[in-house]
Structure formats: structure tokens, C-alpha cells
Short mmCIF file of C-alpha atoms in Angstrom, two decimals:
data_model
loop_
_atom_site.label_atom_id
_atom_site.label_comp_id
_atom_site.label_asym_id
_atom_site.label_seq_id
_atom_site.Cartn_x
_atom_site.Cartn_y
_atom_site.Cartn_z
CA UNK A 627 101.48 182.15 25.73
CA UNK A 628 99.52 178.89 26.14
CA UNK A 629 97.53 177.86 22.54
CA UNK A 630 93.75 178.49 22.89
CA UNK A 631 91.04 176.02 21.06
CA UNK A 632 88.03 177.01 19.73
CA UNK A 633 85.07 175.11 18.95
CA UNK A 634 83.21 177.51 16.88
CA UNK A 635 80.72 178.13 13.63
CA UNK A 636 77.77 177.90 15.75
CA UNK A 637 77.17 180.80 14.16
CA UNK A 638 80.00 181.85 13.06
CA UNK A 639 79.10 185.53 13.37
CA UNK A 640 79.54 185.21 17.00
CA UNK A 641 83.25 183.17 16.36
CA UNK A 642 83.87 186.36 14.45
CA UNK A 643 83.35 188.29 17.62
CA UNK A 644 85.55 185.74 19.60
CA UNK A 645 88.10 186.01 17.67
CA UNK A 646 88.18 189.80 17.68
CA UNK A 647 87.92 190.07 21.50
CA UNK A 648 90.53 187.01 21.80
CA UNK A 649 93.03 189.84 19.94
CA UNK A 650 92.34 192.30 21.00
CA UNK A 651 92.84 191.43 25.16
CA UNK A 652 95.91 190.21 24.50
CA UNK A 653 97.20 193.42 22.82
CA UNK A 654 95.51 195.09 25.55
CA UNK A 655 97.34 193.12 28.02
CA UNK A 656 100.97 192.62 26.10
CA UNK A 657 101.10 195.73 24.08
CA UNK A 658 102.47 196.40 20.54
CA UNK A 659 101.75 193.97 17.68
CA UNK A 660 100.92 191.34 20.00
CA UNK A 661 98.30 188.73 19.50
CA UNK A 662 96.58 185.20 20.36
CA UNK A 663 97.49 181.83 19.84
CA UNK A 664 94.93 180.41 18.94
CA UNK A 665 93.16 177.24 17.08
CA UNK A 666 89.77 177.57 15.41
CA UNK A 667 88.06 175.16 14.00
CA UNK A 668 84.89 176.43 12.63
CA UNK A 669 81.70 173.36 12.04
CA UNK A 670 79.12 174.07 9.41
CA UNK A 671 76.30 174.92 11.49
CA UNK A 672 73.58 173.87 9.54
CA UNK A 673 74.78 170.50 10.40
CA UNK A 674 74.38 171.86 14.42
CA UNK A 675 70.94 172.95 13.57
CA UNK A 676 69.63 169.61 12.23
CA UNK A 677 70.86 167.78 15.35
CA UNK A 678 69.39 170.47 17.35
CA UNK A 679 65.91 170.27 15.43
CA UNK A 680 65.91 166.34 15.45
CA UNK A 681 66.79 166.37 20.01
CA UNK A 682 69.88 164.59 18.33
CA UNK A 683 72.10 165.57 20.88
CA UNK A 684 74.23 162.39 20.95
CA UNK A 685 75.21 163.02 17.34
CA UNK A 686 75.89 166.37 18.58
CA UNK A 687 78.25 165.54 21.17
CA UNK A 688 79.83 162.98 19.06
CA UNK A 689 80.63 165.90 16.33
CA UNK A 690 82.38 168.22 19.01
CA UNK A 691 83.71 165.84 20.88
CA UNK A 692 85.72 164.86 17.77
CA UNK A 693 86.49 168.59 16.95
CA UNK A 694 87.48 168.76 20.52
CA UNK A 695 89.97 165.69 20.26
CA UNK A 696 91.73 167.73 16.92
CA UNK A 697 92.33 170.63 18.61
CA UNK A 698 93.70 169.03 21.67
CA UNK A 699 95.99 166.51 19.12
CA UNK A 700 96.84 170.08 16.96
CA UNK A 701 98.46 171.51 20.28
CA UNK A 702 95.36 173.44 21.81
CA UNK A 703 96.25 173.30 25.86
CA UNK A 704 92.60 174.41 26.45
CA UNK A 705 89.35 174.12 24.87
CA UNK A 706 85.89 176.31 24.36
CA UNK A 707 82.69 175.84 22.55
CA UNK A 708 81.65 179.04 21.25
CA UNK A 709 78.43 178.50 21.78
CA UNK A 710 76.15 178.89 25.03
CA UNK A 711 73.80 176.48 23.26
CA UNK A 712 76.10 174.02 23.02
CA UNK A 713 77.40 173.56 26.21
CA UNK A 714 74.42 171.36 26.78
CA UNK A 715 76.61 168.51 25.71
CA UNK A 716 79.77 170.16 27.53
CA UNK A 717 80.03 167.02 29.95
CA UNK A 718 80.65 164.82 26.96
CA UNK A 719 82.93 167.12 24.97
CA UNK A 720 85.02 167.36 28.08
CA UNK A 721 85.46 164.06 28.66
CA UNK A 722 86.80 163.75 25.26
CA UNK A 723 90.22 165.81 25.99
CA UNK A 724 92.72 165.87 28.60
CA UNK A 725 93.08 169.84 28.51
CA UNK A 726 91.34 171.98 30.60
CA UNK A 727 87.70 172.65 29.22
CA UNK A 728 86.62 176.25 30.24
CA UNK A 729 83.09 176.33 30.17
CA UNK A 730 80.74 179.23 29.90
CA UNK A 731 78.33 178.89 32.51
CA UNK A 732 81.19 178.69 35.17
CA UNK A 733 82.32 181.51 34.16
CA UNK A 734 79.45 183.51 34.02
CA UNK A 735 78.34 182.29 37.24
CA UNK A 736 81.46 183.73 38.90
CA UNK A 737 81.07 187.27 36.93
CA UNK A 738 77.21 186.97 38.25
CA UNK A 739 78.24 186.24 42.07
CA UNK A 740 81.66 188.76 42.11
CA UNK A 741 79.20 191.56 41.39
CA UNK A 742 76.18 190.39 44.06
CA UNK A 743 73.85 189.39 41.55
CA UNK A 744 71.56 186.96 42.70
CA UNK A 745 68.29 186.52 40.22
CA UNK A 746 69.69 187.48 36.82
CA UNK A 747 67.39 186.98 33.57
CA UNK A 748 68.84 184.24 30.36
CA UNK A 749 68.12 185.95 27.46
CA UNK A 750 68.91 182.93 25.04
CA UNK A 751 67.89 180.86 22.70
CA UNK A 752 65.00 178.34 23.23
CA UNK A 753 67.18 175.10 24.00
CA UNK A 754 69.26 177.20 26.58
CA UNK A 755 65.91 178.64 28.34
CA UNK A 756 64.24 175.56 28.53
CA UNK A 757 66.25 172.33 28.64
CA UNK A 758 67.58 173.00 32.23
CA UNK A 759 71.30 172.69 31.88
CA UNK A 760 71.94 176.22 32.33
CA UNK A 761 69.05 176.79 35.39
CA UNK A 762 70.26 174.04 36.71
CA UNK A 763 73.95 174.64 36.68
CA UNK A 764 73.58 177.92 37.85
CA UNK A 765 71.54 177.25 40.35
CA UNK A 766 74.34 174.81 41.95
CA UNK A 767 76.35 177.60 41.89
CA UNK A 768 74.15 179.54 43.86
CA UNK A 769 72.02 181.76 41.39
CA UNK A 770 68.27 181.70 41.07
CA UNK A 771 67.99 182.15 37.09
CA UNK A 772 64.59 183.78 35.98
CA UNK A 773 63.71 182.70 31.96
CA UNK A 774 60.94 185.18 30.15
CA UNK A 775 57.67 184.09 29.49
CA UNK A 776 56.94 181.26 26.92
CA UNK A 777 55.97 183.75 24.01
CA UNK A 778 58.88 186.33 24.68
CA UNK A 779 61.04 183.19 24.78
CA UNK A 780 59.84 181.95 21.71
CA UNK A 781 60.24 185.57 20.19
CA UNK A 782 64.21 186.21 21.65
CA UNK A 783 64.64 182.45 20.14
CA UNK A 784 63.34 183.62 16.69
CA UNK A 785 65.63 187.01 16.47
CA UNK A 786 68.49 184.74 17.57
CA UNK A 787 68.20 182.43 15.10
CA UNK A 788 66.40 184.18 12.04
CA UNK A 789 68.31 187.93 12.15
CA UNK A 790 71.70 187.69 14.77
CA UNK A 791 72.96 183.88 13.09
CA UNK A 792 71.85 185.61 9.69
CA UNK A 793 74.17 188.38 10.73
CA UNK A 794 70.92 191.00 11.01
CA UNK A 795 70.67 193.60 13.16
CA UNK A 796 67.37 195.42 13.39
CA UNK A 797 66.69 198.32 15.20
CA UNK A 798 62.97 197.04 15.64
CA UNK A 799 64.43 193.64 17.20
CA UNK A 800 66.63 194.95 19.84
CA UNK A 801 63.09 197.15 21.27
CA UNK A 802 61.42 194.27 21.62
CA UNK A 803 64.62 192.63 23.77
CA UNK A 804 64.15 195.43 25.76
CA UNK A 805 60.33 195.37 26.39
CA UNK A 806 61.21 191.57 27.78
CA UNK A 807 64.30 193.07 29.41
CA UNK A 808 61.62 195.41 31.57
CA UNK A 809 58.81 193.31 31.99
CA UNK A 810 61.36 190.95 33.78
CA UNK A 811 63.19 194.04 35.91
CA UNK A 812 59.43 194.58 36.72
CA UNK A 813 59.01 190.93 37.97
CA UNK A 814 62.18 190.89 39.96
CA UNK A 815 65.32 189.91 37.57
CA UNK A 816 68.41 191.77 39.09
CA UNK A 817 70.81 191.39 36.37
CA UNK A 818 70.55 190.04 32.73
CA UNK A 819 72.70 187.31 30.87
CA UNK A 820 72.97 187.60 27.41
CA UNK A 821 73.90 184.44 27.53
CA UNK A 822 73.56 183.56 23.67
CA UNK A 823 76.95 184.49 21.89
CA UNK A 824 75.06 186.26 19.31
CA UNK A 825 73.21 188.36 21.54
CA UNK A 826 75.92 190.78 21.99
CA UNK A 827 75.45 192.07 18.34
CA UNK A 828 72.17 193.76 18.91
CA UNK A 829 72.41 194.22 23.41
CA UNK A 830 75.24 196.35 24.60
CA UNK A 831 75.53 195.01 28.26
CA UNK A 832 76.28 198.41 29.52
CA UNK A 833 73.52 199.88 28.13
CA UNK A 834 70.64 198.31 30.15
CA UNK A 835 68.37 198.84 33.00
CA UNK A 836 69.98 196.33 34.61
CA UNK A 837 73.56 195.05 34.98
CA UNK A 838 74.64 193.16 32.02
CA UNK A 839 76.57 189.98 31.58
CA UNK A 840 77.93 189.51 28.02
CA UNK A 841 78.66 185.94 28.00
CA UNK A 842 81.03 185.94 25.14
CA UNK A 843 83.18 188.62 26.24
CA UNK A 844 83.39 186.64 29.96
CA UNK A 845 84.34 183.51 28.27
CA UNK A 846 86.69 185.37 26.21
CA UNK A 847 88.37 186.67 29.04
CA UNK A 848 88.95 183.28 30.64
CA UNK A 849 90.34 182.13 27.73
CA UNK A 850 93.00 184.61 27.80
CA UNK A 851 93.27 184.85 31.77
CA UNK A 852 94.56 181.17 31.28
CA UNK A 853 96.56 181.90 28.47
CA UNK A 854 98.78 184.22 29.76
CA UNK A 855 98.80 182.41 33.39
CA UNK A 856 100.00 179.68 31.88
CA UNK A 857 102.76 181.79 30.49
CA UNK A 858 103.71 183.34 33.52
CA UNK A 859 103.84 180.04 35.61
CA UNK A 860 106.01 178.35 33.31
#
């Protein structure tokens, strides 16, 4: 079993979840008392949220690019963020190792187009929805990404970042996630990306009126699909 790297803390409620899925597939998968190699090296977010704030996404990229580097030089023989936010500065964190980098939207992407979805909707938070590196990535991939409405984006931001980072789940939240969720089945979204890590806490993908892609699961899965390939080639 090939050593996994994870970039995580950002929050690191969602880094809890990675870590429990990372586990759990490969008991799944190998039986027993088997379990993941893996490196995690967890950033104080706050730090994240101040570059985020201040559009200081160099300093960003500079900070996981670095983390990036340690894992690689720690014996990681691939690397995630675990953080859909975050892969906004993917490019540069990338460039920074010579492992493979698996990124999230890739993977999604291929979940998305293996089940003939074509106009899924990003539930996210704001600098996912609106920057363009996920549309725009996913749209060279083939998919036509629809993004709510400025005020539901601006309230899915707020319950991502005030209650699901905070580690609070409110019954009251996840209704108004779904009010978005059919107001954009209403305008023509064909699938729905929950494509902040934190999102899965409070959206169960297979509970919705409209397929569900749980981003951090997917990744998850790719992690451990190379993992184990890696194993079985060598």
C-alpha cells in the first residue's frame, strides 16, 4: 500500500471526515484490521482564512506548496488538498512535488460524466462559486456547471463557513440548502455537487431530488483507488 498525503485543516472537521472514509475503504477493500497509510498534515486555518479574506492567494499557495513539499520529502507518493476551496491554487501546489497530485475537480468531473450528468449545480463556498476555477475546469471537461443565485450563494457561503467549519449542524440550515437545491432542479440543474468538503455534514448525497456528488467521498476514493493500484502493480 502506497503512502497517501494530505493537505488538510481547512476545516479540519471535514479532514476528520477524510480520514474516517480513508479507513474505512481500505478495510472495506482489504478486510480485517486493515487500514491507511497515510500522512496528514493539518494547517491552522485561520491562517487560510486571512489569505482568503485579503485575495492573498500567492501567500496561499506558497503555504501549501511548502506543506506539499513535506509530505512528499516524509514519503507521501501522492498528494491531496482537502479542501475544494483550495484547489484554486492547485496548479502551484502541484508544481511543487514530483508525486502525483490528485485533484478534486478531476475527479468529480469523471463521477459527473460516468453517470450522464451534464448541468450539475456547485453548492460551495463563495470563492469556489465565483472565482471561475471550478466552472471553468469543469467546463473543459465537458460539464456546463450552474452556480445559485447571488443571495443563495452568499447564504450556502455563510452556513459553510459560520455553522459546518464551526462543526454546527442545524436542522434549519440544511432546509434552506434544499429550497436552493429546488429552485435550481426547477431552473434546469441535473445533478448537484456538494462540492465543499464540509457540505457533506449537513447534505446526504443520496438523499436529494437530484443525483448527488459528495466531493469528499469521490476524492477519497481516488486516493485509495491509487493506493492500492500502486500496490498491486508493484
Amino acid at each position: 500500500m502506497q503512502t497517501i498525503g494530505l493537505i488538510g485543516g481547512m476545516s479540519f472537521e471535514s479532514s476528520a471526515v477524510y480520514y474516517r472514509l480513508l479507513n474505512e475503504m481500505v478495510r472495506e477493500r482489504l478486510g480485517d484490521l486493515a487500514s491507511a497509510e497515510l500522512l496528514l498534515y493539518s494547517v491552522n486555518f485561520e491562517e487560510i482564512v486571512v489569505m482568503q479574506k485579503a485575495g492573498d492567494w500567492a501567500g496561499a499557495a506558497a503555504r501549501l506548496g511548502d506543506v506539499a513539499s513535506r509530505l512528499e520529502t516524509a514519503g507521501a507518493a501522492c498528494i491531496l488538498i482537502c479542501s475544494n476551496t483550495m484547489h484554486l491554487v492547485a496548479d502551484e501546489v502541484a508544481s511543487r512535488v514530483s508525486v502525483p497530485f490528485l485533484h478534486i475537480i478531476d475527479e468529480t468531473a469523471a463521477s459527473l460524466k460516468a453517470a450522464g450528468c451534464k448541468r450539475p449545480l456547485l453548492l460551495a463556498t463563495r470563492y469556489t462559486m465565483e472565482h471561475g476555477f471550478y466552472t471553468d475546469r469543469m467546463q473543459r471537461l465537458g460539464l456546463d456547471i450552474a452556480v445559485p443565485e447571488a443571495a443563495d450563494r452568499t447564504t450556502v457561503h455563510d452556513i459553510i463557513f459560520n455553522e459546518l467549519c464551526a462543526g454546527k449542524v442545524l436542522e434549519s440550515s440544511r432546509e434552506k440548502l434544499m429550497r436552493i437545491i429546488e429552485r435550481e432542479r426547477a431552473a434546469g440543474a441535473d445533478s448537484i455537487i456538494l462540492g465543499c468538503t464540509e457540505i457533506c455534514l449537513i447534505l446526504d448525497p443520496d438523499n436529494l431530488p437530484l443525483p448527488g456528488f459528495d466531493t469528499t467521498k469521490i476524492h477519497a476514493t481516488a486516493a485509495i483507488d491509487f493506493a492500492l493500484r500502486q500496490t498491486a502493480v508493484a
